[in-house]
Short mmCIF file of C-alpha atoms (C1' of nucleotides) in Angstrom, two decimals:
data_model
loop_
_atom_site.label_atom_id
_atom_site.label_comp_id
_atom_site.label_asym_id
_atom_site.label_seq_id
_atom_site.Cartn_x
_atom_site.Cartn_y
_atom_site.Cartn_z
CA UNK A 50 -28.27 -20.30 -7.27
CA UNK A 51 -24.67 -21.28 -8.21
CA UNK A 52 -22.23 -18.91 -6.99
CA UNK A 53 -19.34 -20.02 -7.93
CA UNK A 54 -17.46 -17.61 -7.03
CA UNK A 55 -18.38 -17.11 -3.67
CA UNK A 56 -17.40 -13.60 -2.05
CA UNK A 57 -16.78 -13.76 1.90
CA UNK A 58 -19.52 -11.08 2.43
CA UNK A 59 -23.01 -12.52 3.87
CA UNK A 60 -21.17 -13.80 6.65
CA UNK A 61 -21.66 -10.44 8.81
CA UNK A 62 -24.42 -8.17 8.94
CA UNK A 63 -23.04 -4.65 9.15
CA UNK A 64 -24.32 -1.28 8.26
CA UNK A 65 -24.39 -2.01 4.92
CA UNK A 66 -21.21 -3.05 3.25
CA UNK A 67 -17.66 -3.13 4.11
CA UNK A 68 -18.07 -6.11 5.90
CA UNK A 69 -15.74 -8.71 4.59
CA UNK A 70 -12.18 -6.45 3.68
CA UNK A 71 -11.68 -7.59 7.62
CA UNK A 72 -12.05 -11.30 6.98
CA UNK A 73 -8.42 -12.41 6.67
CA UNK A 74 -8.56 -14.57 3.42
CA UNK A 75 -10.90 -12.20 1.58
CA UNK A 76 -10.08 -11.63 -1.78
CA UNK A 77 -10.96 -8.39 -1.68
CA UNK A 78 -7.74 -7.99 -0.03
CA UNK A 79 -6.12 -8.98 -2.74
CA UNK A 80 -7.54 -6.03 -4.97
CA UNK A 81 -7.49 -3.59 -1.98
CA UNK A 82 -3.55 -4.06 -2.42
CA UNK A 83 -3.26 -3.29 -6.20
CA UNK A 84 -5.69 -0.37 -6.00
CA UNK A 85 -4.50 0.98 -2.75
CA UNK A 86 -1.04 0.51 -3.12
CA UNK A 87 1.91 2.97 -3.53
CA UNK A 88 1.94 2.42 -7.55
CA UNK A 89 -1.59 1.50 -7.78
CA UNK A 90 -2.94 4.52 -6.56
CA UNK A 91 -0.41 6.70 -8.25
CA UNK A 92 -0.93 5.33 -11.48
CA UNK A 93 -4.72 5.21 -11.50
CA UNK A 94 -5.32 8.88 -10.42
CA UNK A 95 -2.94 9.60 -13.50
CA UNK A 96 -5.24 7.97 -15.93
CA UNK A 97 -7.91 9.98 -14.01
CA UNK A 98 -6.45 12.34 -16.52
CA UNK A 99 -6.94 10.29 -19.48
CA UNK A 100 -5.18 7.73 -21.25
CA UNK A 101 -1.27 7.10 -21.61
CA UNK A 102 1.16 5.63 -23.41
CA UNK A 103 3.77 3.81 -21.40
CA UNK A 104 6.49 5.69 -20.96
CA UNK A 105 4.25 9.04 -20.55
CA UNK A 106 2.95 7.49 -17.53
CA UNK A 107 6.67 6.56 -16.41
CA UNK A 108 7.09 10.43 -16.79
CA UNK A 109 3.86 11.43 -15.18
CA UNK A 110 4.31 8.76 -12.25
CA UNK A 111 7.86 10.17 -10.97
CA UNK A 112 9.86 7.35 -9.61
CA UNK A 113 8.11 3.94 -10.69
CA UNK A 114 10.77 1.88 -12.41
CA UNK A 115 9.71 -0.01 -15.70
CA UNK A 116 9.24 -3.60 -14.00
CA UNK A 117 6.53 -2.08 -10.62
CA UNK A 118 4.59 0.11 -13.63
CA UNK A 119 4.38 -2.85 -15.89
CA UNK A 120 3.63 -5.05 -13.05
CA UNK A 121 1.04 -2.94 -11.72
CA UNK A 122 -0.66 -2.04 -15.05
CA UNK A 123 -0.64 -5.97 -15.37
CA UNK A 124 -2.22 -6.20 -12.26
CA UNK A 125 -4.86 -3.70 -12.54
CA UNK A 126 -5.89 -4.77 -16.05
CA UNK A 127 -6.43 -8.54 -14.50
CA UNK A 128 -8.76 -6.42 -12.23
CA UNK A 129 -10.72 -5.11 -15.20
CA UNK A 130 -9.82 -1.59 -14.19
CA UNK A 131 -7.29 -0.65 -17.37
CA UNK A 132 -7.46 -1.08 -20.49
CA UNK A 133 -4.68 -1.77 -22.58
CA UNK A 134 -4.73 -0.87 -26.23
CA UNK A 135 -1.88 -2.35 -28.36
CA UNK A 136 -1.40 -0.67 -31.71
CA UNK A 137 0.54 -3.45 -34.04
CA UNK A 138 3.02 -0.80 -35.08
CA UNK A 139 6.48 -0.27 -35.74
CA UNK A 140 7.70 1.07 -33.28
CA UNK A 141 5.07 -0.38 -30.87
CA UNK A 142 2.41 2.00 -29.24
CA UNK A 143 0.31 1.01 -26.20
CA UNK A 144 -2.41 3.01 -24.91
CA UNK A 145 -3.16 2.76 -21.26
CA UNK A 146 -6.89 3.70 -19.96
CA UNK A 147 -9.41 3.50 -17.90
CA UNK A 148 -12.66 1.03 -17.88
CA UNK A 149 -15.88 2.79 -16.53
CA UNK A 150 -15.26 0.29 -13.73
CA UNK A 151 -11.14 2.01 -13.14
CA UNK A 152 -13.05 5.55 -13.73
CA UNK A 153 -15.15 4.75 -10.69
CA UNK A 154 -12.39 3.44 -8.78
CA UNK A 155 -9.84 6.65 -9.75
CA UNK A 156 -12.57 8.81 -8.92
CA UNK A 157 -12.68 7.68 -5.11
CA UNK A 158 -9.03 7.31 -5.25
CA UNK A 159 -8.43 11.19 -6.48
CA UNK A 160 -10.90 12.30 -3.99
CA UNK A 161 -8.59 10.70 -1.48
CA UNK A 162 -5.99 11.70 -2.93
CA UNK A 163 -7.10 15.14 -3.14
CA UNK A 164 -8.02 15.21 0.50
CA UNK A 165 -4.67 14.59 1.43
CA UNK A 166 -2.75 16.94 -0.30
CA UNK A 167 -5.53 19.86 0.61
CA UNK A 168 -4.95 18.72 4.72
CA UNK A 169 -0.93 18.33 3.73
CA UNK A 170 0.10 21.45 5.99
CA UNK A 171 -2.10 20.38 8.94
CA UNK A 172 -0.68 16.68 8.36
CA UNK A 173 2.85 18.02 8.65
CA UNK A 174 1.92 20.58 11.53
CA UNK A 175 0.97 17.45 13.19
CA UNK A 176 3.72 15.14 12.57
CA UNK A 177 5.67 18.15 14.24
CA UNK A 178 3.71 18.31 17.52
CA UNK A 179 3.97 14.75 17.65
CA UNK A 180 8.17 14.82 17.42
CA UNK A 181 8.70 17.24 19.54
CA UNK A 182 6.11 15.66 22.31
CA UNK A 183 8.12 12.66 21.92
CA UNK A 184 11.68 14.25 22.07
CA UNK A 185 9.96 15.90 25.75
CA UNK A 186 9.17 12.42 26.56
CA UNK A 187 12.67 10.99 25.85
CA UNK A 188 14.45 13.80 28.00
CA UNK A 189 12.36 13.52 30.69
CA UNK A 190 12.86 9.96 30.94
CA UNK A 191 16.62 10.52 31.02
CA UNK A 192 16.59 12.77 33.07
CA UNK A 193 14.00 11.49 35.57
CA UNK A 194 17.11 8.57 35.34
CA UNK A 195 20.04 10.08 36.95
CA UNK B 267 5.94 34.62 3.64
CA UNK B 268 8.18 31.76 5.53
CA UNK B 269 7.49 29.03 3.88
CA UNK B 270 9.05 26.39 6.20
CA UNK B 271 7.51 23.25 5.11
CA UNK B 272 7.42 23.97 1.45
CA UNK B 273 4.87 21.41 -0.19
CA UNK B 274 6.09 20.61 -3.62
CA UNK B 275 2.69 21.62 -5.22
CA UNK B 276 3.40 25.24 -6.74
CA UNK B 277 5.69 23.75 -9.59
CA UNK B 278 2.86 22.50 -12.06
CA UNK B 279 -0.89 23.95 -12.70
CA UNK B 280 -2.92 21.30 -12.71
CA UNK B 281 -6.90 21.96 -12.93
CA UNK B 282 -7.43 21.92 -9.28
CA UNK B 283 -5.56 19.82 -6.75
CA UNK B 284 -3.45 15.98 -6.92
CA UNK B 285 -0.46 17.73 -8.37
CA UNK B 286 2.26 17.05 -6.63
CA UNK B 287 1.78 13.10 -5.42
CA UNK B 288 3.61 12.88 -8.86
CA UNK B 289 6.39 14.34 -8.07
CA UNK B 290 8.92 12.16 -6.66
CA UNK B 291 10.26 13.33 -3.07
CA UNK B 292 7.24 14.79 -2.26
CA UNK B 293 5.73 14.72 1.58
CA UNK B 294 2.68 13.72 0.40
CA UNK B 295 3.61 9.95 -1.28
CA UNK B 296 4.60 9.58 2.42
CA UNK B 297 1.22 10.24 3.80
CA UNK B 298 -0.68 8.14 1.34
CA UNK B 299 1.39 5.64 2.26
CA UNK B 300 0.51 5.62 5.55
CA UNK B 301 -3.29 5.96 5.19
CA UNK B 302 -3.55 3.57 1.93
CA UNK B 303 -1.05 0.82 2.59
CA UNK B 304 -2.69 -2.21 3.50
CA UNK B 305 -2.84 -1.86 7.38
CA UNK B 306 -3.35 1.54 7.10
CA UNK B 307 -6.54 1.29 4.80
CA UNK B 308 -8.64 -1.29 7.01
CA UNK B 309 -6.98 0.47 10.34
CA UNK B 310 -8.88 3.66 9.61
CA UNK B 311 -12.05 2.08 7.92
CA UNK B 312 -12.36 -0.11 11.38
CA UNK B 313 -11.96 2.58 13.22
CA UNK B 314 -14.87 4.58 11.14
CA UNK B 315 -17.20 2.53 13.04
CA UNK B 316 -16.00 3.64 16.24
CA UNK B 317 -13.17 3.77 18.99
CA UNK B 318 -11.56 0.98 19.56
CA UNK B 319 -9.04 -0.64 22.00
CA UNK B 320 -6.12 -2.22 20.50
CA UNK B 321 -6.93 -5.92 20.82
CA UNK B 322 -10.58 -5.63 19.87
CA UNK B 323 -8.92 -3.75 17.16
CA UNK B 324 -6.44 -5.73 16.33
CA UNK B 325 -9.62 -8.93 16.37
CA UNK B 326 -11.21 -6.27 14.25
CA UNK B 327 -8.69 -6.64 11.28
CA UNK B 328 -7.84 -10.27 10.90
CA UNK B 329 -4.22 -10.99 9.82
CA UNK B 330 -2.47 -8.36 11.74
CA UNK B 331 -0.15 -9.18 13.96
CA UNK B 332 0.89 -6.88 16.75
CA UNK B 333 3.70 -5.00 15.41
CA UNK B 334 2.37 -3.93 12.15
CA UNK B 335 -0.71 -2.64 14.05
CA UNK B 336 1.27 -0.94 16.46
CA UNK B 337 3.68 0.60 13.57
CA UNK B 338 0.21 1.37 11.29
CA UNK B 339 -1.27 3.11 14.64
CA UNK B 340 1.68 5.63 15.59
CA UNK B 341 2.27 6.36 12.19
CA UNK B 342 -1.45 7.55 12.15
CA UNK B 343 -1.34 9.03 15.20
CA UNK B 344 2.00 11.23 14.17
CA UNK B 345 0.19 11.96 11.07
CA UNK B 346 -2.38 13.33 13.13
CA UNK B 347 -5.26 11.33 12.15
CA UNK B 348 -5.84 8.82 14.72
CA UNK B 349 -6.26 10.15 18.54
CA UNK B 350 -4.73 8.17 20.78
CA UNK B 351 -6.57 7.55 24.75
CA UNK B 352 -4.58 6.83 27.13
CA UNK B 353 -6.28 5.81 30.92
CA UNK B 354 -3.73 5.21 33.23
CA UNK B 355 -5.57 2.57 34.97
CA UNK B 356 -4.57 -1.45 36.06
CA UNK B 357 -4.78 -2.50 33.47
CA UNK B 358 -3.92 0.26 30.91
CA UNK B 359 -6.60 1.16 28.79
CA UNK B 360 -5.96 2.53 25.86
CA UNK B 361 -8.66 3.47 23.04
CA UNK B 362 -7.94 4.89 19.53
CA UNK B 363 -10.32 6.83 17.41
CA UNK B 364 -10.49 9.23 14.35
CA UNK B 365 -9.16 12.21 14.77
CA UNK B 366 -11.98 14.95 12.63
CA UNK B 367 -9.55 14.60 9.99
CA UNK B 368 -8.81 11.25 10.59
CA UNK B 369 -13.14 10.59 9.95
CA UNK B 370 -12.50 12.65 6.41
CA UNK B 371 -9.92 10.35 5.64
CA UNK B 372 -11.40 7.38 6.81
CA UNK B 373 -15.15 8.46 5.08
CA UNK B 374 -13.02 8.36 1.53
CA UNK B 375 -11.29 5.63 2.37
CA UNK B 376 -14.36 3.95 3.32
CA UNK B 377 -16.29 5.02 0.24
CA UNK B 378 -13.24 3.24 -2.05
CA UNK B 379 -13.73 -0.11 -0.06
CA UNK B 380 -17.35 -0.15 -0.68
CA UNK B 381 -16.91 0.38 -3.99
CA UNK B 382 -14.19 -2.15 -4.47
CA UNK B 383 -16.82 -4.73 -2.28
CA UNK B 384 -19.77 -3.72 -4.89
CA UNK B 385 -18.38 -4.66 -7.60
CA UNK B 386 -16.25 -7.46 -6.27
CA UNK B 387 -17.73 -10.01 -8.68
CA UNK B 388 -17.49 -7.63 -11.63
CA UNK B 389 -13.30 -7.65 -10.86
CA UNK B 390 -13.24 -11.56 -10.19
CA UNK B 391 -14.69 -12.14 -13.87
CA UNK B 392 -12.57 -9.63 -14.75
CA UNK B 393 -9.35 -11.99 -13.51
CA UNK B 394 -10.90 -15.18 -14.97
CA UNK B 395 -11.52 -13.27 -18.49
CA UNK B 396 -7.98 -12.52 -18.39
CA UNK B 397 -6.67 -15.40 -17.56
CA UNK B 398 -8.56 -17.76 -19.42
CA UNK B 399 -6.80 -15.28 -22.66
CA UNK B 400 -3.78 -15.55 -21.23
CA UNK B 401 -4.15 -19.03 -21.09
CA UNK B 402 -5.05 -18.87 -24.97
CA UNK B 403 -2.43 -17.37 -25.61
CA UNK B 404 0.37 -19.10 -24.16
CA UNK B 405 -1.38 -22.27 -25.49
CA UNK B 406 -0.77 -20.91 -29.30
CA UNK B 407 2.35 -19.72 -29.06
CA UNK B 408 3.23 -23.17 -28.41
CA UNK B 409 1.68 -24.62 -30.95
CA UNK B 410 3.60 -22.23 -33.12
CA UNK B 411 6.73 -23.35 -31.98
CA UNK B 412 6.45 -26.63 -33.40
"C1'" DC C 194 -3.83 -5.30 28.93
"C1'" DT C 195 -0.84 -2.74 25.89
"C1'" DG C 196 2.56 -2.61 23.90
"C1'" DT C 197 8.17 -2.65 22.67
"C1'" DA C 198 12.44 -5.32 21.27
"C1'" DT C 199 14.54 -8.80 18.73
"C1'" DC C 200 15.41 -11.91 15.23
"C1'" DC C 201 14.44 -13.94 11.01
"C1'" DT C 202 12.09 -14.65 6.62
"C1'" DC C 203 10.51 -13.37 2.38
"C1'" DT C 204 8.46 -10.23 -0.65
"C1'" DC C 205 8.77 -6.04 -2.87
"C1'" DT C 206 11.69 -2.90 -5.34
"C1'" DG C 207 14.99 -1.08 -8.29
"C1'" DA C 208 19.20 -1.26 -11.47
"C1'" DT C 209 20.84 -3.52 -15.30
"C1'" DA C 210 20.71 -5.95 -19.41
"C1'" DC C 211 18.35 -7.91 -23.14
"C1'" DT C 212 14.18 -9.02 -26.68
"C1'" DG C 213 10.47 -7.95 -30.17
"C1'" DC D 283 8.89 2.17 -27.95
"C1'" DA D 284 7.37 -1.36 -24.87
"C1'" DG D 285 8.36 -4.30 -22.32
"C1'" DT D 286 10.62 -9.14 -19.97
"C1'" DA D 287 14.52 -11.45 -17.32
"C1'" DT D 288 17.57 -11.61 -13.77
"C1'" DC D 289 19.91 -10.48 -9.65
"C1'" DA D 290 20.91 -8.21 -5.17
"C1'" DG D 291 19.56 -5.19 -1.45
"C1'" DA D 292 16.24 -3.06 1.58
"C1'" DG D 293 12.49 -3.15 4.02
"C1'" DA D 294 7.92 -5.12 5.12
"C1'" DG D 295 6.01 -8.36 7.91
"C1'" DG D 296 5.58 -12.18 11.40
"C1'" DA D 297 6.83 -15.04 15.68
"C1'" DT D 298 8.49 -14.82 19.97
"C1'" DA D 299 9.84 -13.01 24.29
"C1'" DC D 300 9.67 -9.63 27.45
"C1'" DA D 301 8.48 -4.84 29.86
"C1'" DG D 302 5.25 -1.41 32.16
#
DNA sequence: CTGTATCCTCTCTGATACTG
DNA sequence: CAGTATCAGAGAGGATACAG
């Protein structure tokens, strides 16, 4: 058996999988980071909604400057999870989409994403309770100080 | 109806839900963030298995230092997904765990690393592929050049 | 033990300008 | 249209020291 490229699973032995994104120099890291990141995520939910052209996703993906979309299209097609389709045209046209593999991957991704926007009012109810706990907690201490 | 906390969903009509991550100032980029930056992802995985204290924690997910677990963990906790318990004891004891809709969270969060671990050797052919091109093609261009 | 505070580095990011 | 190149700033992230 020649694995040449050896993953840093089979190391543990946990439930089942999900063992090795804690080993520090796993390179599943690596692709947790592109997928999971700001851009990453943003831009492979859109494609959830089938393909785009550049500069369509720029407009659909409010925010991302040129050079982080490029960069992270570049990124995620290395990962095999977008396909990029370049029409030899004048002017150019390049079609962004997704692989079954990136379809997978968007799907858990929009399911998280999803989850978070549903739970978005208790999230911010939350984030409430929690600053004005902590403005309690600073005037107490001040005054507890005189 | 007093909206106070107006989420900036409302504006578009997408089919069901993930509408308004897109749009730029929006609360929710904020969250996801939080919960799928890199310390945030394998934070709430971790802690999917169980409470934890902070060091074993912080053992838990290799490569973090203090600080950015400490930032990734209030963050959570103010976002109301992590529950934070403290024993006032000597020493302090203090044990974090999922919130219910920190474990909803953490389930989909969960389900993306498993995938990404799965098919883990698909992505790293994937890379080579790509690179092996790329390395075609810068090859070619400079044999043009001549 | 569980953090917070500080300093310092270095990457990520974005604006701008330019190429094919 | 679809990018790449370059530069400067902001902020992420880490090491260390110290507090409760």
């Amino acid at each position: 058996m020649d694995r040449t490229a050896p993953t840093c699973a089979a190391e543990t032995e946990m439930d089942e999988l999900a063992a090795d994104v804690f080993a520090g120099a796993c390179p599943s890291r690596e692709i947790l980071d592109n997928v999971a990141g700001r851009w990453g995520t943003l831009a492979l939910v859109a494609l959830t909604e089938g393909a785009y052209r550049f500069n369509a996703l720029r407009r659909r993906v409010q925010g991302v400057s040129e050079k982080m979309l490029s960069q992270t299209l570049q990124a995620l097609e290395r990962d095999g999870l977008v396909h990029r389709d370049v029409q030899a045209t004048i002017p150019p046209r390049v079609e962004y989409s997704l692989t079954p593999l990136g379809e997978r991957v968007g799907a858990k991704l929009r399911a998280l994403v999803d989850l978070v926007e549903e739970e978005l009012p208790a999230v911010r109810a939350a984030q409430e309770r929690y600053d004005r706990e902590k403005r309690q907690v600073a005037v107490s201490a001040t005054a507890a100080r005189t």
